PDB file of C-alpha atoms in Angstrom:
ATOM      1  CA  MET A   1       0.294   0.612   0.063  1.00  0.00           C
ATOM      2  CA  ASP A   2       0.884   3.867  -0.984  1.00  0.00           C
ATOM      3  CA  GLU A   3       0.908   6.476   0.602  1.00  0.00           C
ATOM      4  CA  GLU A   4      -1.161   8.471  -1.052  1.00  0.00           C
ATOM      5  CA  SER A   5      -3.671   4.836  -0.802  1.00  0.00           C
ATOM      6  CA  LYS A   6      -2.645   4.690   3.237  1.00  0.00           C
ATOM      7  CA  LYS A   7      -3.931   8.792   4.038  1.00  0.00           C
ATOM      8  CA  GLU A   8      -7.315   8.142   2.226  1.00  0.00           C
ATOM      9  CA  ALA A   9      -7.809   5.399   4.287  1.00  0.00           C
ATOM     10  CA  GLN A  10      -7.186   6.839   7.314  1.00  0.00           C
ATOM     11  CA  GLU A  11      -8.840  10.051   6.463  1.00  0.00           C
ATOM     12  CA  ASP A  12     -12.253   7.924   4.946  1.00  0.00           C
ATOM     13  CA  LYS A  13     -11.963   6.389   8.929  1.00  0.00           C
ATOM     14  CA  LYS A  14     -12.085   9.344  10.092  1.00  0.00           C
ATOM     15  CA  GLU A  15     -15.114  10.592   8.685  1.00  0.00           C
ATOM     16  CA  GLN A  16     -17.346   6.963   9.273  1.00  0.00           C
ATOM     17  CA  TYR A  17     -16.678   7.779  13.000  1.00  0.00           C
ATOM     18  CA  THR A  18     -17.494  11.604  12.832  1.00  0.00           C
ATOM     19  CA  HIS A  19     -20.402  10.916  11.037  1.00  0.00           C
ATOM     20  CA  LYS A  20     -21.024   7.814  14.281  1.00  0.00           C
ATOM     21  CA  THR A  21     -20.532   9.960  17.069  1.00  0.00           C
ATOM     22  CA  ALA A  22     -22.558  12.902  15.655  1.00  0.00           C
ATOM     23  CA  GLU A  23     -25.714  10.079  14.541  1.00  0.00           C
ATOM     24  CA  GLU A  24     -24.529   9.724  18.412  1.00  0.00           C
ATOM     25  CA  GLN A  25     -24.619  12.479  19.782  1.00  0.00           C
ATOM     26  CA  LYS A  26     -28.318  12.969  18.625  1.00  0.00           C
ATOM     27  CA  GLN A  27     -29.197   9.778  20.257  1.00  0.00           C
ATOM     28  CA  SER A  28     -28.667  11.104  22.734  1.00  0.00           C
ATOM     29  CA  LEU A  29     -29.760  14.952  22.690  1.00  0.00           C
ATOM     30  CA  MET A  30     -33.096  12.878  22.260  1.00  0.00           C
ATOM     31  CA  THR A  31     -32.990  10.801  25.292  1.00  0.00           C
ATOM     32  CA  TYR A  32     -31.481  13.839  27.991  1.00  0.00           C
ATOM     33  CA  THR A  33     -35.228  15.918  25.916  1.00  0.00           C
ATOM     34  CA  MET A  34     -36.592  13.546  27.035  1.00  0.00           C
ATOM     35  CA  HIS A  35     -36.140  13.400  30.154  1.00  0.00           C
ATOM     36  CA  SER A  36     -35.945  16.467  30.737  1.00  0.00           C
ATOM     37  CA  ILE A  37     -39.871  17.037  29.307  1.00  0.00           C
ATOM     38  CA  VAL A  38     -41.015  13.846  31.812  1.00  0.00           C
ATOM     39  CA  SER A  39     -38.825  15.777  35.363  1.00  0.00           C
ATOM     40  CA  ALA A  40     -40.432  19.104  34.679  1.00  0.00           C
ATOM     41  CA  ASN A  41     -44.361  17.836  33.564  1.00  0.00           C
ATOM     42  CA  ASN A  42     -43.788  15.605  37.091  1.00  0.00           C
ATOM     43  CA  GLN A  43     -43.146  17.955  38.668  1.00  0.00           C
ATOM     44  CA  LEU A  44     -45.993  20.166  37.643  1.00  0.00           C
ATOM     45  CA  LYS A  45     -48.290  16.833  38.754  1.00  0.00           C
ATOM     46  CA  ASN A  46     -46.709  17.558  41.599  1.00  0.00           C
ATOM     47  CA  SER A  47     -46.804  21.172  42.480  1.00  0.00           C
ATOM     48  CA  LYS A  48     -50.790  20.275  41.582  1.00  0.00           C
ATOM     49  CA  ASN A  49     -51.570  17.980  43.695  1.00  0.00           C
ATOM     50  CA  HIS A  50     -50.362  19.756  46.532  1.00  0.00           C
TER      51      HIS A  50
END
C-alpha cells in the first residue's frame, strides 16, 4: 500500500467515525430532552396535587 492510499483510508475512517458520533450525540440529546420533559411534567403534577 503506498502512502497516498494509506492517507485516503485514514481519512475515510475518520469520516465514518465522525458521522457515527454525530448520530450518537443526536440520540443522547433526544433521550436527554425526553427525560427533561418527563421530569418537568412530573413536577407540574406534583405541584398541582399539593
